[in-house]
Coordinates of C-alpha atoms and ligand atoms in Angstrom, one line a residue:
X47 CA 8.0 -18.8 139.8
X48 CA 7.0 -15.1 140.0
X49 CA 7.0 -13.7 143.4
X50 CA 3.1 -12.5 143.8
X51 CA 1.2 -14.2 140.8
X52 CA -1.2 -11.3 140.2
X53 CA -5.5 -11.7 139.1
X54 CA -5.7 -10.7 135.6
X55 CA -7.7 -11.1 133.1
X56 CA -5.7 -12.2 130.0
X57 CA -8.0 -10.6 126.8
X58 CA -7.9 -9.7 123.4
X59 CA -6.7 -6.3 122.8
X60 CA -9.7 -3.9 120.6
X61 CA -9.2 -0.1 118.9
X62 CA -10.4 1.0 122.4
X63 CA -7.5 0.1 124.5
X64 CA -5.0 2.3 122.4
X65 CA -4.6 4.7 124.3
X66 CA -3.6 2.6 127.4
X67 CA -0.9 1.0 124.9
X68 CA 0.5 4.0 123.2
X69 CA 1.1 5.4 127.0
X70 CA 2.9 2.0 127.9
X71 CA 4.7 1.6 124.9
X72 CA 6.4 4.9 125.3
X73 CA 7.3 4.5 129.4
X74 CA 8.5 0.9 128.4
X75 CA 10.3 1.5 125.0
X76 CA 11.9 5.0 124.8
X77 CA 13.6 6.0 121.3
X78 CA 12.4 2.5 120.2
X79 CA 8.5 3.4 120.6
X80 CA 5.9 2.3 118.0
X81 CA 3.5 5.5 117.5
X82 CA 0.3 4.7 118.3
X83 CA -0.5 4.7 114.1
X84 CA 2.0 1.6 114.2
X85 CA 0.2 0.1 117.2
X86 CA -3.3 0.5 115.5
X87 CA -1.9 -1.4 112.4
X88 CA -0.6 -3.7 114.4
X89 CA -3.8 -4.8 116.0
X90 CA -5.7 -5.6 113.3
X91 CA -3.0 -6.6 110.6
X92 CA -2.8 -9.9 109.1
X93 CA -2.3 -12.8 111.1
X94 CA -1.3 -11.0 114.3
X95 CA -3.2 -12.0 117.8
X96 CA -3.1 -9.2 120.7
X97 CA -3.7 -10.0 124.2
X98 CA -3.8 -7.4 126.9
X99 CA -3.7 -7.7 131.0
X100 CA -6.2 -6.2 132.6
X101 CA -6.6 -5.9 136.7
X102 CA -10.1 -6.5 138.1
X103 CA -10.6 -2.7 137.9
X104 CA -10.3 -2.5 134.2
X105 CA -6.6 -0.9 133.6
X106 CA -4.9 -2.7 131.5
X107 CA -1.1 -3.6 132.6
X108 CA 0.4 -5.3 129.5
X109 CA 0.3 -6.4 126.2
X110 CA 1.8 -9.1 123.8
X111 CA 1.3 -9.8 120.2
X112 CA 2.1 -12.8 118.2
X113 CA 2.4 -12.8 113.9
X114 CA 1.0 -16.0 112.2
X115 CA 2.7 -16.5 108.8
X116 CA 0.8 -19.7 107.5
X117 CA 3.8 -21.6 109.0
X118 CA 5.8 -19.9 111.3
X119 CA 5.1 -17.7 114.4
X120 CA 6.8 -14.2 115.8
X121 CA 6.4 -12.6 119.2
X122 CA 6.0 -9.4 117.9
X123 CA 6.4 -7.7 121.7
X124 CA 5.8 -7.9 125.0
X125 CA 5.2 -5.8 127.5
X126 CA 4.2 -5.3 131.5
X127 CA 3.7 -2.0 132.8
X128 CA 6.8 -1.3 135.0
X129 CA 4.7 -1.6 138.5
X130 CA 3.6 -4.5 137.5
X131 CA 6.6 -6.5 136.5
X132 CA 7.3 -9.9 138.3
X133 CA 3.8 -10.7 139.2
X134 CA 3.9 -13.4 136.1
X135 CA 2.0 -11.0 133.9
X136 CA 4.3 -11.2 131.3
X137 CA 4.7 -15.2 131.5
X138 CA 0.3 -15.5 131.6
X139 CA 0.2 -13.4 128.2
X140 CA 3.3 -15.0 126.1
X141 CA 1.4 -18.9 127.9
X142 CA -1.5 -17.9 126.0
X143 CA 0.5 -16.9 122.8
X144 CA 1.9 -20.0 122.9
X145 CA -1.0 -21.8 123.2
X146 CA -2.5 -19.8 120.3
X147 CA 0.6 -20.5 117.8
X148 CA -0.1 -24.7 118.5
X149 CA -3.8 -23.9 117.9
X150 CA -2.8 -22.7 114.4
X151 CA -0.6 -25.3 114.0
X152 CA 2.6 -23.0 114.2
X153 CA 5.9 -25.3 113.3
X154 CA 7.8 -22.5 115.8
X155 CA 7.6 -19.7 117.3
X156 CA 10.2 -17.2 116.7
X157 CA 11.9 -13.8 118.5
X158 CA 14.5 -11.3 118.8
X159 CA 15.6 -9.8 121.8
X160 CA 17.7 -7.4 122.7
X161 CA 21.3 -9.1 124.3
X162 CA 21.2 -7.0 127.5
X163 CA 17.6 -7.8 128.2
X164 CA 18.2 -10.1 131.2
X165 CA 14.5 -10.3 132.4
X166 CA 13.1 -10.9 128.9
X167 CA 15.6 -13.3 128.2
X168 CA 15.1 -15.4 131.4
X169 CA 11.3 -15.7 130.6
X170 CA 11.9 -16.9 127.2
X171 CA 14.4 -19.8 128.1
X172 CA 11.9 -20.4 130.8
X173 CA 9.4 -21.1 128.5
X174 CA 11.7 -23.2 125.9
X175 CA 13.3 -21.0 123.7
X176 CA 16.6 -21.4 122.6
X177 CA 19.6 -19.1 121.2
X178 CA 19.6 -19.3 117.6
X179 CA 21.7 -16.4 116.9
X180 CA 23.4 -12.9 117.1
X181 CA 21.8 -10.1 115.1
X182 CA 24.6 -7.0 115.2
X183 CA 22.7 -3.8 115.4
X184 CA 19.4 -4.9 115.3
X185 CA 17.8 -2.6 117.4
X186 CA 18.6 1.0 116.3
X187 CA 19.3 3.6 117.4
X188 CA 20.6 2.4 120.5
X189 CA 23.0 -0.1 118.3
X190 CA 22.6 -2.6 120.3
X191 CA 22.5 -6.3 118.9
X192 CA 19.6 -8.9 119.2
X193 CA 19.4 -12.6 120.2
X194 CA 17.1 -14.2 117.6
X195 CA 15.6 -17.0 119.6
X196 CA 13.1 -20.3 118.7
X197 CA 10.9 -22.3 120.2
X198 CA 9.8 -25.5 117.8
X199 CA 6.6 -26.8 118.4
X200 CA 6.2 -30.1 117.4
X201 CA 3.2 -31.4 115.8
X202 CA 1.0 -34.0 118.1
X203 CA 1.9 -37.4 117.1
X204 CA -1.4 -38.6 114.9
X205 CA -3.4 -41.8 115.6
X206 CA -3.7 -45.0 113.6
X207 CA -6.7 -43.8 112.2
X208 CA -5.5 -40.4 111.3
X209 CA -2.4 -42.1 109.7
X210 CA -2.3 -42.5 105.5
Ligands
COA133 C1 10.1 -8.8 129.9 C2 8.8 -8.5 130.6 C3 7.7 -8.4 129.6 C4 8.5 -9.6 131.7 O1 7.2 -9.3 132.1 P1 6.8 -9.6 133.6 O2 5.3 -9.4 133.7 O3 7.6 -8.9 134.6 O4 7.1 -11.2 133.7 P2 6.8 -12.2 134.8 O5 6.4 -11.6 136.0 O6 5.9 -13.2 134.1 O7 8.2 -12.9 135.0 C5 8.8 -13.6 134.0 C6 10.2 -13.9 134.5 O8 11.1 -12.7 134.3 C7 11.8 -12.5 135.5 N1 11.8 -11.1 135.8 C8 10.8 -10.2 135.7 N2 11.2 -9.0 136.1 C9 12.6 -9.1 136.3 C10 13.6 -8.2 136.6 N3 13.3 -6.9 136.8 N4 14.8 -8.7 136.8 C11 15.1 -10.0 136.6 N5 14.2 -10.9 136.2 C12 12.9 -10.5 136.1 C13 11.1 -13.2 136.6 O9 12.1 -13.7 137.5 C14 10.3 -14.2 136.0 O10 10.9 -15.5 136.1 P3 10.3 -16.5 137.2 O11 8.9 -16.7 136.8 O12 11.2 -17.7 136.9 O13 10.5 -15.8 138.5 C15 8.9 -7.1 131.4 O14 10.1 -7.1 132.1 C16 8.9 -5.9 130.5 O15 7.8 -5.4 130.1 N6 10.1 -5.4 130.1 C17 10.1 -4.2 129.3 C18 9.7 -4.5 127.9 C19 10.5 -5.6 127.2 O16 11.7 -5.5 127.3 N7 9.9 -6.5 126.6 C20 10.5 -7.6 125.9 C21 10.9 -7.2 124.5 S1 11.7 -8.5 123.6

């Protein structure tokens, strides 16, 4: 469990909040920023569900995105504002992905993740995923390779009367 499981409001991320995320993906991300132009296409590109974390005051603190494919699901990112971290922010937002991926009837949900990301990591296996593989160089250009990992969702088993 997080230490001090923080009151947020877990909500859909709109045009509006771009600035807010533009400002937190460049503190959390460095070199490896999306501009905010990538962030606006990401919000409103197909298939893709953004949820944000917002305190009681309004400010939002994180962010996480999720990529439908018609089959398949990706975390696209996730992020907690660094003063925030380890309040379970980051575990509320990727829940709710989740939930969203078996709503659509997502077969699994996939990531990458960079090998030396230790809290990232932890929260993943936390939640089920597992090590698939080793990307070599996949983030660039830091150089720096990438766990792909999976979670499979498997289908509720149907009734007798949903059965052929
Ligand atoms: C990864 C990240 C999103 C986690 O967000 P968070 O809001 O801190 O996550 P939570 O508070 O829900 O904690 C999730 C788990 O991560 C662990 N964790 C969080 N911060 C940690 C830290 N600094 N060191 C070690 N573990 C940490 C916690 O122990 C927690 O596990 P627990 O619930 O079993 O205690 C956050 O660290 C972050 O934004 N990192 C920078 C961006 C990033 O790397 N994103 C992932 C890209 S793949």
């Amino acid at each position: 469990m997080s230490a001090a499981a923080v009151d947020v409001l877990v909500r859909p991320l709109v045009a509006a909040d771009l600035a807010a995320l533009d400002r937190m993906e460049r503190t959390l991300f460095g070199v490896s920023a999306w501009s905010r132009q990538m962030l606006a296409d990401e919000l409103v590109g197909p298939g893709r569900t953004y949820v944000g974390a917002e305190l009681p005051g309004g400010s939002l603190v994180g962010y996480a995105g999720l990529w439908f494919d018609g089959r398949d699901a990706q975390v696209m990112t996730v992020a907690t504002d660094p003063g925030h971290q380890g309040q379970g922010i980051g575990r509320r937002m990727l829940t709710t992905l989740l939930d969203h991926a078996r709503a659509v009837g997502a077969e699994s949900v996939l990531l990458e993740v960079r090998v030396d990301n230790a809290p990232a990591i932890h929260l993943y296996e936390s939640l089920g995923f597992r090590r698939l593989g080793r990307r070599r160089g996949y983030y660039q250009p830091e150089n720096v390779d990438a766990w792909t990992m999976q979670l499979p969702l498997p289908r509720p088993a149907r009734t007798a009367q949903e059965a052929p």
